[in-house]
Coordinates of C-alpha atoms in Angstrom, one line a residue:
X1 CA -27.9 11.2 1.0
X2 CA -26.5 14.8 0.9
X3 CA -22.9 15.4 0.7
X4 CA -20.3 16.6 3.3
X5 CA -17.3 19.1 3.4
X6 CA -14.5 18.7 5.1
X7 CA -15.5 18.6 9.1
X8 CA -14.0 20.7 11.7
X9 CA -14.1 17.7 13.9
X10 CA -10.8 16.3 11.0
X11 CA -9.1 19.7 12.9
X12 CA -9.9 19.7 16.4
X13 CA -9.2 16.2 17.6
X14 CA -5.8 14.9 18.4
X15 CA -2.4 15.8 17.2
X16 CA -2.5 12.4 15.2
X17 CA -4.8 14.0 12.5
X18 CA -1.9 16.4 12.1
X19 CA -3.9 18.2 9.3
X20 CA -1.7 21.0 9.0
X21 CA 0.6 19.4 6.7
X22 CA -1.6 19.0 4.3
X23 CA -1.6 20.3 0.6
X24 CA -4.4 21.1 -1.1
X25 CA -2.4 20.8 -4.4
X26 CA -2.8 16.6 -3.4
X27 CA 0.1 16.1 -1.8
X28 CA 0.5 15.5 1.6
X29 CA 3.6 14.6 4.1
X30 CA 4.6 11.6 3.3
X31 CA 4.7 8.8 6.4
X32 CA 7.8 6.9 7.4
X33 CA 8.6 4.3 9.6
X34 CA 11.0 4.6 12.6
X35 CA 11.5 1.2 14.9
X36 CA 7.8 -0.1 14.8
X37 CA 5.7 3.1 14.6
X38 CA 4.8 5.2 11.6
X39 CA 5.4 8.7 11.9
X40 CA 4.5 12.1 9.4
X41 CA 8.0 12.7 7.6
X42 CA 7.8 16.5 8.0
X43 CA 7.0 16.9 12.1
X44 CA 7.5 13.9 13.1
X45 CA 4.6 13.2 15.0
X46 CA 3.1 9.9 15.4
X47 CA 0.3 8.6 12.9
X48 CA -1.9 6.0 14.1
X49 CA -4.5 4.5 11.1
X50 CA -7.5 5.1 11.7
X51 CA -9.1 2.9 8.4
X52 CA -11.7 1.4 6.3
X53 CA -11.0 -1.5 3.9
X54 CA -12.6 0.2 0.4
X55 CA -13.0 -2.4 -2.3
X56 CA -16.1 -3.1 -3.7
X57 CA -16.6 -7.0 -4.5
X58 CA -13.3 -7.5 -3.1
X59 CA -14.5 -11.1 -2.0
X60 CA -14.7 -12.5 1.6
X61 CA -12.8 -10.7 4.2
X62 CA -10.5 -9.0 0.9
X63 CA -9.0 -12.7 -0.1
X64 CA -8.6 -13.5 -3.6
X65 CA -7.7 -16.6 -5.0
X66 CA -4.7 -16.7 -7.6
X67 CA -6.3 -18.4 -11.3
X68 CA -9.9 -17.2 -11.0
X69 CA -11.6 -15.0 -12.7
X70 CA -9.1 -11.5 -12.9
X71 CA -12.2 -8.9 -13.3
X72 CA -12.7 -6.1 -10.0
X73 CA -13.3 -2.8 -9.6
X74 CA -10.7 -0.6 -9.4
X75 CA -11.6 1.8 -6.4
X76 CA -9.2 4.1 -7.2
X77 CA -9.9 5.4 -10.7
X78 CA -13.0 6.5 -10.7
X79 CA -13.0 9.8 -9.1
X80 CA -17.0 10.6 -9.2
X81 CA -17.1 7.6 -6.9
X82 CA -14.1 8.4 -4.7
X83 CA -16.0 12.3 -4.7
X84 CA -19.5 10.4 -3.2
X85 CA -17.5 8.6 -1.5
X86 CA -14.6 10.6 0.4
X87 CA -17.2 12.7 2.7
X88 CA -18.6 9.1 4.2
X89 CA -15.1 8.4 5.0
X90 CA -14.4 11.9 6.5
X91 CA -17.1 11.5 8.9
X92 CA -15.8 8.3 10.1
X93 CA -12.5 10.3 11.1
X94 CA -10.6 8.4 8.1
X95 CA -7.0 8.5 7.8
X96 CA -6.6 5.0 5.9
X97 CA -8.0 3.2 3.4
X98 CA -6.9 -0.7 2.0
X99 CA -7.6 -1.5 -1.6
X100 CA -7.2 -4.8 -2.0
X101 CA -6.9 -4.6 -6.2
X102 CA -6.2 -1.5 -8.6
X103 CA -5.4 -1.6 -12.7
X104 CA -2.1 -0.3 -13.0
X105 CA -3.0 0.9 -16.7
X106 CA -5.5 3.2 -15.2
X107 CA -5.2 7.0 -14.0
X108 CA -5.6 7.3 -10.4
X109 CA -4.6 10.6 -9.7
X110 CA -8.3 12.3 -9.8
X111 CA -8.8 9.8 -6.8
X112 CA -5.7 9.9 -4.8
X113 CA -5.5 13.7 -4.9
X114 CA -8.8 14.0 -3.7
X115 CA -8.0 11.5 -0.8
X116 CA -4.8 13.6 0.0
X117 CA -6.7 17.0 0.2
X118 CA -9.0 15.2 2.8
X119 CA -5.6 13.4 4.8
X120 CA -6.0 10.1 3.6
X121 CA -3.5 7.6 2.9
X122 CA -3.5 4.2 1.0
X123 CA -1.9 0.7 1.8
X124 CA -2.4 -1.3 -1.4
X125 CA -2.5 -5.1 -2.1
X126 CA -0.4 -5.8 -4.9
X127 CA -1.9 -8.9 -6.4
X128 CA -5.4 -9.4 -8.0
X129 CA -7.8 -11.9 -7.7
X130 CA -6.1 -13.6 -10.9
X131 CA -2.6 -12.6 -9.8
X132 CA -1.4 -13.5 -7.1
X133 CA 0.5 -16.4 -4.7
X134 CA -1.7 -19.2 -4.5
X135 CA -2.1 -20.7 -1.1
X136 CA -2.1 -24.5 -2.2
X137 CA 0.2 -24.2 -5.6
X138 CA 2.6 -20.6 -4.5
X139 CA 4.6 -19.7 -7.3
X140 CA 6.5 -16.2 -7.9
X141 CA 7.1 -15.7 -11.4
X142 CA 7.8 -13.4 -14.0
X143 CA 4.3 -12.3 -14.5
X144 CA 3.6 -11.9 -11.0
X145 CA 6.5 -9.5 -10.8
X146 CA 5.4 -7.6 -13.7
X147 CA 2.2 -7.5 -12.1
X148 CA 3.7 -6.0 -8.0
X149 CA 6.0 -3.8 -10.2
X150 CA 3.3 -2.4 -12.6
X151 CA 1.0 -1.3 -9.2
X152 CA 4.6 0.1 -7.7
X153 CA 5.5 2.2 -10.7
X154 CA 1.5 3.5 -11.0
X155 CA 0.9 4.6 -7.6
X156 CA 4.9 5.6 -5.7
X157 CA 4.4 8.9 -7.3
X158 CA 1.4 9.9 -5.0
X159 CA 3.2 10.7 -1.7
X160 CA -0.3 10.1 0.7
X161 CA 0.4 6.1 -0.9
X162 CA 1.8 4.5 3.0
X163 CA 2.8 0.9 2.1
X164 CA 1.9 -2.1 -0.3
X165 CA 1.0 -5.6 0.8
X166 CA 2.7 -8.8 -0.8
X167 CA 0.6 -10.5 0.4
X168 CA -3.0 -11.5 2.2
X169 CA -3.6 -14.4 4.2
X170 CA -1.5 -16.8 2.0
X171 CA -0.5 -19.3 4.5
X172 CA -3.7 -19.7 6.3
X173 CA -3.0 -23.4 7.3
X174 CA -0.2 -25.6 8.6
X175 CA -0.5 -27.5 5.0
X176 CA 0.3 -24.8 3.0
X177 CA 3.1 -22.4 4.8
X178 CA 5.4 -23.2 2.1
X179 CA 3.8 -20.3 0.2
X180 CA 5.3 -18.2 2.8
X181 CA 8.9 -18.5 0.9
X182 CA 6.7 -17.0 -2.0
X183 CA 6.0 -14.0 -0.4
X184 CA 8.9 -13.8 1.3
X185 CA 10.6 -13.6 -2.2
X186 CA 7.7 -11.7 -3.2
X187 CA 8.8 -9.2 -0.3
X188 CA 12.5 -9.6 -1.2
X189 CA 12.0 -7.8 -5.3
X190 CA 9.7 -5.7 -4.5
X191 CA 11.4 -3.9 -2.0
X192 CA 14.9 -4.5 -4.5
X193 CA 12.7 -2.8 -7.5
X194 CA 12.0 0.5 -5.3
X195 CA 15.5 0.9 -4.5
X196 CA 16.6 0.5 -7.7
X197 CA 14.2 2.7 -9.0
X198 CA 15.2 5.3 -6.6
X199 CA 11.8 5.7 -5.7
X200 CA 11.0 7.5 -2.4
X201 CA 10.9 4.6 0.4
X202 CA 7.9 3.0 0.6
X203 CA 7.4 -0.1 3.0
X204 CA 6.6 -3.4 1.7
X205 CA 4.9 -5.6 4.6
X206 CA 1.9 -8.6 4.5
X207 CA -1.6 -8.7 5.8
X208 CA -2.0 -12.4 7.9
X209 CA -5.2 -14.1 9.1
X210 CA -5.5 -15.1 12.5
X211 CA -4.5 -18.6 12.6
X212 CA -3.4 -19.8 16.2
X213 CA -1.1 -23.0 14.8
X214 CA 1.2 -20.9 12.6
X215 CA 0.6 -17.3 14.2
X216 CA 4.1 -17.4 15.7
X217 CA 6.0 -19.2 12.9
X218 CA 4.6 -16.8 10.5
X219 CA 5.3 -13.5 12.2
X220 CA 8.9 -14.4 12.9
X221 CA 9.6 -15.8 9.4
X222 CA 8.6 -13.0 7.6
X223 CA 10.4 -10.5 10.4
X224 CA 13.9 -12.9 10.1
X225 CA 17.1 -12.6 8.4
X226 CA 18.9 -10.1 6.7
X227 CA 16.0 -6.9 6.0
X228 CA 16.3 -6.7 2.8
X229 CA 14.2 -9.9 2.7
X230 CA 11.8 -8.9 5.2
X231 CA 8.8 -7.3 6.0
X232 CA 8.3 -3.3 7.3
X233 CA 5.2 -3.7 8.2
X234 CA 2.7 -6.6 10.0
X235 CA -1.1 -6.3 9.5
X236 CA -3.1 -8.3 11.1
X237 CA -6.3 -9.5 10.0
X238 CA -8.2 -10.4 13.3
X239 CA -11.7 -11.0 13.8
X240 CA -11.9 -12.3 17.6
X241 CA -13.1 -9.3 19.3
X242 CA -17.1 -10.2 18.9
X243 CA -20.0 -8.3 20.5
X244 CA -19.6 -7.7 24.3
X245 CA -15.8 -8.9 24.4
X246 CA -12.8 -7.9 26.8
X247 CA -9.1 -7.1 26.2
X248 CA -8.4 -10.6 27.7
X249 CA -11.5 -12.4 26.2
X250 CA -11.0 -11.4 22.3
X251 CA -6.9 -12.1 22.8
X252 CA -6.0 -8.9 22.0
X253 CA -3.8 -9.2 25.3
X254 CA -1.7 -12.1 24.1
X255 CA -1.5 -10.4 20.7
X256 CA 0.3 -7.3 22.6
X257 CA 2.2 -9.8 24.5
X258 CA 3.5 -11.7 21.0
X259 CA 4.5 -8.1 19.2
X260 CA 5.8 -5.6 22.5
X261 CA 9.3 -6.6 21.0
X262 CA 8.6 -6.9 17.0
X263 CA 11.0 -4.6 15.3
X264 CA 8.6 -3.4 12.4
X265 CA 4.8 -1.2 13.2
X266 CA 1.9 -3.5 13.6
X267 CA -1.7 -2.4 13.0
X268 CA -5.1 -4.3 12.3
X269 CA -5.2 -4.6 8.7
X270 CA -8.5 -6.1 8.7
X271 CA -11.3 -6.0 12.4
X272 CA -14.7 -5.8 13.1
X273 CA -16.5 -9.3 13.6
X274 CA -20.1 -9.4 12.8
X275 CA -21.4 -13.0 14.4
X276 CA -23.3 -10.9 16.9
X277 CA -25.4 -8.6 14.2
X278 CA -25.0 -4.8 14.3
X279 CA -21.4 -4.1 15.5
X280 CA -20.7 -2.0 18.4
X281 CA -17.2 -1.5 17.8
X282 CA -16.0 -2.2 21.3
X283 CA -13.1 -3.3 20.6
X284 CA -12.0 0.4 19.4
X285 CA -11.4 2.1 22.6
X286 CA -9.0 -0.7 23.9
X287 CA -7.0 -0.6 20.0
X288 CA -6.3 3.2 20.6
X289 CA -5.8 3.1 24.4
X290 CA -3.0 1.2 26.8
X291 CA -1.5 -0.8 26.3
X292 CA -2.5 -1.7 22.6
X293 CA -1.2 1.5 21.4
X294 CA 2.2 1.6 22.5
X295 CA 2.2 -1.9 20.1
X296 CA -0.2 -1.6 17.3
X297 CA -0.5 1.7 15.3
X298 CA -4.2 1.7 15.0
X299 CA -6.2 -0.5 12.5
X300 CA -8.5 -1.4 9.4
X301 CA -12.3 -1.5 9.7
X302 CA -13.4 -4.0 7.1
X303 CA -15.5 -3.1 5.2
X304 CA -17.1 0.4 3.4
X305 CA -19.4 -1.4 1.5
X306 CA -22.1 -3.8 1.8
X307 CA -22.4 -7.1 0.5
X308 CA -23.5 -10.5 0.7
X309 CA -20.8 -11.0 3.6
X310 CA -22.8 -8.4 5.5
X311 CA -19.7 -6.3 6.7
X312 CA -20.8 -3.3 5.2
X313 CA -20.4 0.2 6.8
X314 CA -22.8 1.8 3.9
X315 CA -25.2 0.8 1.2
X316 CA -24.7 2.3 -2.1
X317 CA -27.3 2.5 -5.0
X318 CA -25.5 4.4 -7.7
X319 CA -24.9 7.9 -6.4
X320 CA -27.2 7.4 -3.5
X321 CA -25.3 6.4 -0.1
X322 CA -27.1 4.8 3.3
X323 CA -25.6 4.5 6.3
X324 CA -25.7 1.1 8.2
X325 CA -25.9 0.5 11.7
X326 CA -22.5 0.0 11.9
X327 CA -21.3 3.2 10.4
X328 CA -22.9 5.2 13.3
X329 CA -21.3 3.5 16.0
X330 CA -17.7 3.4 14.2
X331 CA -18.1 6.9 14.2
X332 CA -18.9 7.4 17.9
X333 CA -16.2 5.0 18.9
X334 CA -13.3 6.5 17.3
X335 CA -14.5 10.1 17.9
X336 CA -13.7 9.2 21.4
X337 CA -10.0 8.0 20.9
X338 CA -6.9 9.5 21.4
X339 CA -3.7 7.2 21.8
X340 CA -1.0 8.4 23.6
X341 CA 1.9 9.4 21.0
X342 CA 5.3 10.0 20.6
X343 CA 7.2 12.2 18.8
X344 CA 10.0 10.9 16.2
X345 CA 12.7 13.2 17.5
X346 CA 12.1 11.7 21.2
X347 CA 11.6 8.2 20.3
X348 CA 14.3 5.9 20.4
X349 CA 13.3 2.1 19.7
X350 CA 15.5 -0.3 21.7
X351 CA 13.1 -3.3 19.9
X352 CA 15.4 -3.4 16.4
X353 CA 16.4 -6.9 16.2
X354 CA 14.7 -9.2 13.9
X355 CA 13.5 -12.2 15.2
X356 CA 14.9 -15.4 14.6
X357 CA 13.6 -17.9 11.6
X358 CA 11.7 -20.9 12.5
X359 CA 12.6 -23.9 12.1
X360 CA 10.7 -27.1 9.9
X361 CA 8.3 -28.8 12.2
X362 CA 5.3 -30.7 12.1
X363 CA 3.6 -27.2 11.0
X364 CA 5.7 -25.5 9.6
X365 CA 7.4 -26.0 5.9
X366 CA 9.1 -22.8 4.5
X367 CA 13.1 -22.8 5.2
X368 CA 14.3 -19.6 5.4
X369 CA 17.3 -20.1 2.6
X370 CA 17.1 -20.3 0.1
X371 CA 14.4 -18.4 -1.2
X372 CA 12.6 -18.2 -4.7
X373 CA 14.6 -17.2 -7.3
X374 CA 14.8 -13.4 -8.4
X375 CA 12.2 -13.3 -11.5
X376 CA 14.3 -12.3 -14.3
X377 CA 12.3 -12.3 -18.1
X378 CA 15.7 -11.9 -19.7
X379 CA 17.2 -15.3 -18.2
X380 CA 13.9 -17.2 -19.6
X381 CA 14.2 -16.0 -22.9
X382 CA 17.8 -16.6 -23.3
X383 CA 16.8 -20.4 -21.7
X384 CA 14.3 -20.4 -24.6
X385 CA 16.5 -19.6 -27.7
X386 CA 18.8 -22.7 -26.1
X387 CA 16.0 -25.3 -26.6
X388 CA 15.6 -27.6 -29.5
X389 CA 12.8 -29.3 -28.4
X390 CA 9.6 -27.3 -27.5
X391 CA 5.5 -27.7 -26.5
X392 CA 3.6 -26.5 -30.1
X393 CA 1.7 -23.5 -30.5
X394 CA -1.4 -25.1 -31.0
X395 CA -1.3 -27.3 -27.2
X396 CA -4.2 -25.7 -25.2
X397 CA -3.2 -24.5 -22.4
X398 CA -5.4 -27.1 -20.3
X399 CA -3.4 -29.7 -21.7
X400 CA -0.2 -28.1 -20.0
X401 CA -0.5 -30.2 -17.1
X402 CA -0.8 -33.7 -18.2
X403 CA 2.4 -32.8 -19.9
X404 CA 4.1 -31.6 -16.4
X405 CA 2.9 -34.7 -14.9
X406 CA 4.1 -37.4 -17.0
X407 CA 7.7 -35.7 -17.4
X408 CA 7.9 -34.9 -13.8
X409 CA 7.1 -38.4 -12.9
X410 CA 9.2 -40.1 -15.2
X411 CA 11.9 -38.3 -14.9
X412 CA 11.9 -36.2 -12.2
X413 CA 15.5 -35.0 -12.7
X414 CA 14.3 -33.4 -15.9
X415 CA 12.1 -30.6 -13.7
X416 CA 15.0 -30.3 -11.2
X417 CA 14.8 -26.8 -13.2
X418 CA 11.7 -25.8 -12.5
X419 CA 11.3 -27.1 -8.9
X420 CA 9.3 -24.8 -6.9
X421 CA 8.9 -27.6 -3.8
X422 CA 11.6 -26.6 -1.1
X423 CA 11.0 -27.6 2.4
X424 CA 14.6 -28.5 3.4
X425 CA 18.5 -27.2 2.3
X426 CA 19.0 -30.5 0.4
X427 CA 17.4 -29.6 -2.9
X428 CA 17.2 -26.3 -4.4
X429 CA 14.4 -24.1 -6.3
X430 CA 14.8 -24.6 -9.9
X431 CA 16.4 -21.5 -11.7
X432 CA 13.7 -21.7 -14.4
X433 CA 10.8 -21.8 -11.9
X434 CA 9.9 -18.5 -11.8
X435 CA 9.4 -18.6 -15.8
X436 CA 6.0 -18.8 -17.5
X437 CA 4.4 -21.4 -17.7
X438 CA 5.2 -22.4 -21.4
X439 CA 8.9 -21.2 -20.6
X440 CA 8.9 -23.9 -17.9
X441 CA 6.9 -26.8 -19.7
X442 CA 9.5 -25.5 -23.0
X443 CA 12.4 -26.6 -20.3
X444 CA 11.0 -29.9 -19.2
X445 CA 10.2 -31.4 -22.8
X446 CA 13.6 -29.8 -24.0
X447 CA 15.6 -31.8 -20.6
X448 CA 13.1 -35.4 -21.2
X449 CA 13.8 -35.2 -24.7
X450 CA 17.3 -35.0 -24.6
X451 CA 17.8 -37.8 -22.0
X452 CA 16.0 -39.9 -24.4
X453 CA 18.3 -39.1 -27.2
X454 CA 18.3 -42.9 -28.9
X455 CA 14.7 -42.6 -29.7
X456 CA 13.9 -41.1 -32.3
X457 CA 10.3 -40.1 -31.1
X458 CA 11.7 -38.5 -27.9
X459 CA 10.1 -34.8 -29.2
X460 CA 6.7 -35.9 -30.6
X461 CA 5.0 -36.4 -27.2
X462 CA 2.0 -37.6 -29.4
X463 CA 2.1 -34.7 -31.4
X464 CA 2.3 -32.0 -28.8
X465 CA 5.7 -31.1 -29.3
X466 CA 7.9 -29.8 -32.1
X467 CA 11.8 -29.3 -32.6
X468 CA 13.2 -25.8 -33.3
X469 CA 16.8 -24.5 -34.4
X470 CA 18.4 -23.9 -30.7
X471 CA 21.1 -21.6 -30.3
X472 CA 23.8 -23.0 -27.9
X473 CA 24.5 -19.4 -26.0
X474 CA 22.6 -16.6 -27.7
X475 CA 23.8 -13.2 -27.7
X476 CA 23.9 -11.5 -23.8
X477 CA 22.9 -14.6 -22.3
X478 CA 26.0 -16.5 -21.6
X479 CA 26.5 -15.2 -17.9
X480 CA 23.0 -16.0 -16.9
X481 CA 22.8 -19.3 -18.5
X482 CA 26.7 -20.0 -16.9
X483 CA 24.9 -19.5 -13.6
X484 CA 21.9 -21.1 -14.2
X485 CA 23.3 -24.5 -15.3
X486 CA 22.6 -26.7 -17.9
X487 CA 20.1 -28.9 -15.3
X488 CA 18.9 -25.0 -14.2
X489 CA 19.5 -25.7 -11.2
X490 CA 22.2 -23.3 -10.3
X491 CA 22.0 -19.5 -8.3
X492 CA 21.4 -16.8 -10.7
X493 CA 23.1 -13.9 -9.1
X494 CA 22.2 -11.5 -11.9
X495 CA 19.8 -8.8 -11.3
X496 CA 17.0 -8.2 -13.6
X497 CA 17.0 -5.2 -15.6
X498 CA 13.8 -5.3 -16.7
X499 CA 10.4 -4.2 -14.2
X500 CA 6.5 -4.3 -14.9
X501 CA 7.6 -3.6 -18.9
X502 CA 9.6 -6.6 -18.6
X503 CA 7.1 -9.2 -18.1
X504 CA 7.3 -12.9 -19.9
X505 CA 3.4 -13.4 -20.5
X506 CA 2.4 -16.0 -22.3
X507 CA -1.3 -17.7 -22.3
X508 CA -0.5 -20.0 -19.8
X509 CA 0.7 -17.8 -17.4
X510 CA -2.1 -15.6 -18.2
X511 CA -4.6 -18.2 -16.7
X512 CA -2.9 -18.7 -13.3
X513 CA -3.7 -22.9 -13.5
X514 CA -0.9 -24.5 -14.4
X515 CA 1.4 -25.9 -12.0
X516 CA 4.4 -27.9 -11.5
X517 CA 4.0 -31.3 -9.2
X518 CA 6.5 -32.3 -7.1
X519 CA 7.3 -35.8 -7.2
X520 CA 9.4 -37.6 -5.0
X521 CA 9.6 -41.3 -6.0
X522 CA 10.4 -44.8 -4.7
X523 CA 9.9 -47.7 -6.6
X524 CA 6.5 -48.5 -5.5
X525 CA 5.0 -45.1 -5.7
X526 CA 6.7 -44.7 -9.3
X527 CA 4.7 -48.0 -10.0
X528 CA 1.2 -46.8 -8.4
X529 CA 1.7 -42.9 -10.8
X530 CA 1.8 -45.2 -14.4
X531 CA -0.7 -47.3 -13.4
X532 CA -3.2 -44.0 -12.0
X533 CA -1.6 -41.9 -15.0
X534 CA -2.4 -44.5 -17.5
X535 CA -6.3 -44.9 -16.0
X536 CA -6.3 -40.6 -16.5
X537 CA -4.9 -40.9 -20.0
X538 CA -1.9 -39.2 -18.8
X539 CA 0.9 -41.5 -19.4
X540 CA 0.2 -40.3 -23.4
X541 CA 3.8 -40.6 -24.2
X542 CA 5.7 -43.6 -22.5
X543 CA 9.3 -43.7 -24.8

């Protein structure tokens, strides 16, 4: 397919393309939020999205699953594809693209100045398909913080870079919205590390699926309590608009009902169902027109490329580029839109309260306080240096979790430390839970071993552990450990100094797998885990 410039159509449509602040040195005016619209920074006039998810084997609908395999394609640091690339998204009126995953040690700026000289932004995920908060097992650790940071410190210098997402679609079912206090937290330091860094503000916000027995719940929680724990920004992945739909039909009416008084902008972060073949995109002249548009600020088309999921807006062989079907009529439909704007300077949002936390019900399990503790690599190495009894070097990492499972059920007071199970304000997360996953096992043996202090087995764990010369409060470390506790199981109220440099890898945490259980035992149930844990072979150890 030939190539194309940049279209006068990108200059004559409607004030939203607002081209004239545009740099060709790859800069462009950087967007900021105001009430629950995004506006350009410079003339304040309102920017509705007009994007395309741009990832390519970025997995079903742009979910990835925390612990598989942590290989993608960076779409942002190649720049002969983003130069074959950027004149598809031009015709489609582009203003947006998502990337779902991008390698922080890679040079992005061919890319991203290229998509600035042509107007187009970029909301970026900040997890990867082997890093990030998993639905069933959430966790927010050190290496996941090293991981949000690292994509923060690579791309806050490009000013056309809009927003970053915590999160996608991690509570996607009553069962598992306790991973909600993950990215809440998750929400909480990232938006603490920008500050800090006196970076330029950038909003941090979360990209939900459409699930109709938490939809509520979830928007609320993650728009509740102070804001420095909560969201700027709401995307909404939502598929229910399907061939010959309706504003009423497809939902989209309730959906403008449930956000008219959200404080933060909402947008589509992911649209376009495909059930019904070749997609009209009908469903475009109602996002952009009344009344969506004085709610939502536009939307994602998912997806550029396409794959087995069959979402695809092109087909690319190489450097050769097809349009589908679908591309055509995208670009008819939003050639015809212009939403009715407002200008900064005139707008004055009377919607700036946050909404109120929901409460633990039948389906829903995250509390609102306390949250995850603050990552903080120094606090796990000074809990290290304290330990004299320790997993050995040579225990393979799969082993990790028979380990977890026989101390935590034997003595569950000895992973009070590295409790990451919180669904009410009578227990606490652990201090130590955001640690590796070596840190945390290191913590667990240490606690077991010292409550069995008459045995003089109690650090052999047959054979996978080993004692080491501990040092009662190692140098810098006696404030942290102070508030941390000796059962870890205090408030750390000291702030990390350390950001993606400061991560506490370790092999463990570098395969995502390993969790903590949660065990909460009676007499009988304590009976029934030896007698399963003993037909696994994990009862190895019973002192």
């Amino acid at each position: 397919m030939r190539g194309f410039g940049v279209t006068s159509t990108l200059l004559a449509t409607a004030a939203y393309f607002a081209s004239s602040v545009l740099a060709q040195s790859g800069s462009v005016d950087p967007l900021v939020i105001k009430g629950s619209k995004f506006f350009y920074k410079t003339n304040g006039t309102q920017f509705f999205i007009r994007g395309v998810a741009y990832q390519q084997d970025a997995g079903g609908n742009g979910t990835v699953e925390s612990g598989g395999d942590n290989s993608y394609i960076d779409p942002l640091s190649d720049g002969t594809i983003c130069a074959r690339d950027i004149p598809y998204l031009q015709q489609l009126h582009t203003n947006v693209i998502r990337v779902y995953a991008v390698d922080p040690t890679k040079d992005h700026s061919a890319c991203m100045s290229m998509l600035a000289n042509a107007g187009i932004y970029v909301i970026s995920d900040l997890s990867s398909p082997g890093l990030s908060i998993n639905s069933n097992a959430p966790q927010w650790t050190d290496d996941l913080y090293a991981r949000y940071t690292s994509v923060v410190d690579a791309l806050q210098n490009y000013t056309n870079v809009m927003g970053f997402f915590a999160g996608n679609e991690v509570s996607n079912a009553p069962n598992n919205t306790a991973a909600s206090a993950f990215v809440k937290a998750a929400v909480r330091d990232t938006k603490a590390y920008i500050k800090n860094k006196n970076y330029r503000t950038i909003g941090v916000g979360y990209a939900t699926a459409d699930v109709s027995q938490i939809r509520e719940q979830l928007a609320d929680y993650l728009n509740c309590g102070d804001p420095s724990v909560s969201i700027d920004f709401w995307g909404y992945n939502i598929y229910s608009w399907c061939g010959d739909s309706s504003y009423t039909a497809s939902g989209y009416s309730e959906r403008v009902a449930e956000f008219q008084n959200y404080s933060v902008p909402t947008f589509f972060a992911e649209y376009g169902c495909n059930t019904q073949g070749t997609r009209t995109f009908q469903e475009v002249g109602t996002l952009y027109g009344q009344p969506m548009a004085d709610v939502f600020s536009g939307g994602i088309v998912y997806m550029y490329y396409q794959e087995t999921n069959n979402f695809g807006l092109v087909s690319v062989d190489g450097s050769s580029v097809s349009k589908m079907p679908d591309f055509t009529n995208l670009e008819t439909a939003l050639a015809k839109v212009t939403p009715s704007s407002v200008n900064s300077n005139s707008y004055n949002p009377t919607n700036t309260a946050l909404q109120a936390c929901p409460t633990v019900d039948s389906n829903w399990d995250a509390v609102a306080s306390p949250l995850p503790p603050v990552p903080n690599s120094e606090l796990c190495g000074c809990m290290q240096q304290t330990l004299s009894c320790v997993v050995k070097s040579s225990v393979n990492v799969d082993d990790y979790q028979d380990l977890f499972n026989y101390i935590c059920g034997h003595d569950a007071s000895a992973c009070d430390g590295i409790n990451t199970n919180l669904t009410s304000t009578d227990n606490s997360f652990g201090a130590y839970g955001m640690c590796n996953a070596t840190q945390q096992l290191n913590f667990a043996i240490n606690q077991y071993a010292q409550s069995q202090k008459s045995n003089t087995d109690a650090c052999d764990f047959s054979g996978s552990a080993t004692s080491q010369q501990a040092t009662a409060t190692p140098s810098g470390c006696g404030t942290l450990l102070q508030q941390a506790g000796t059962a870890g199981t205090g408030t750390v109220t000291s702030a990390p100094t350390g950001g993606s440099g400061g991560s506490s890898t370790s092999k463990a945490a570098a395969s995502g797998m390993v969790t903590v259980p949660s065990f909460d035992f009676g007499l009988l149930n304590l009976g029934i885990y030896f007698a399963c844990a003993m037909f696994s072979g994990a009862a190895m150890i019973l002192l």
